[in-house]
DNA sequence: GTTGAGCGC
């Protein structure tokens, strides 16, 4: 499960993300995107977790949480495949219908 | 020494 983390603090690093997400489960890889020019953090990163259950748990717990003094946004990463099927729970990076089920 | 709604080389 690829997780997208936004609104990170500029001094936040991938190691911090790894430390934060690994608390909720196994983290395959955690990386914060940095600018190649300024070597500064772009303010967002990606976290990959093999277990979807832990991934969703981490998202629910880490979303809108205070990290490094800033409120971060943890969501599912952009869907790679657009098969056209009704991927209601496939994760579109948005909200899911809770009334469904 | 900065900023801030966003998807990675």
Short mmCIF file of C-alpha atoms (C1' of nucleotides) in Angstrom, two decimals, chain B:
data_model
loop_
_atom_site.label_atom_id
_atom_site.label_comp_id
_atom_site.label_asym_id
_atom_site.label_seq_id
_atom_site.Cartn_x
_atom_site.Cartn_y
_atom_site.Cartn_z
"C1'" DG B 1 17.50 33.28 5.66
"C1'" DT B 2 12.05 31.97 3.22
"C1'" DT B 3 7.10 28.83 1.68
"C1'" DG B 4 2.58 25.42 2.23
"C1'" DA B 5 -2.59 21.81 -0.74
"C1'" DG B 6 0.25 18.34 -2.18
"C1'" DC B 7 1.96 12.58 -5.75
"C1'" DG B 8 8.37 10.10 -5.90
"C1'" DC B 9 13.95 9.42 -10.48
#
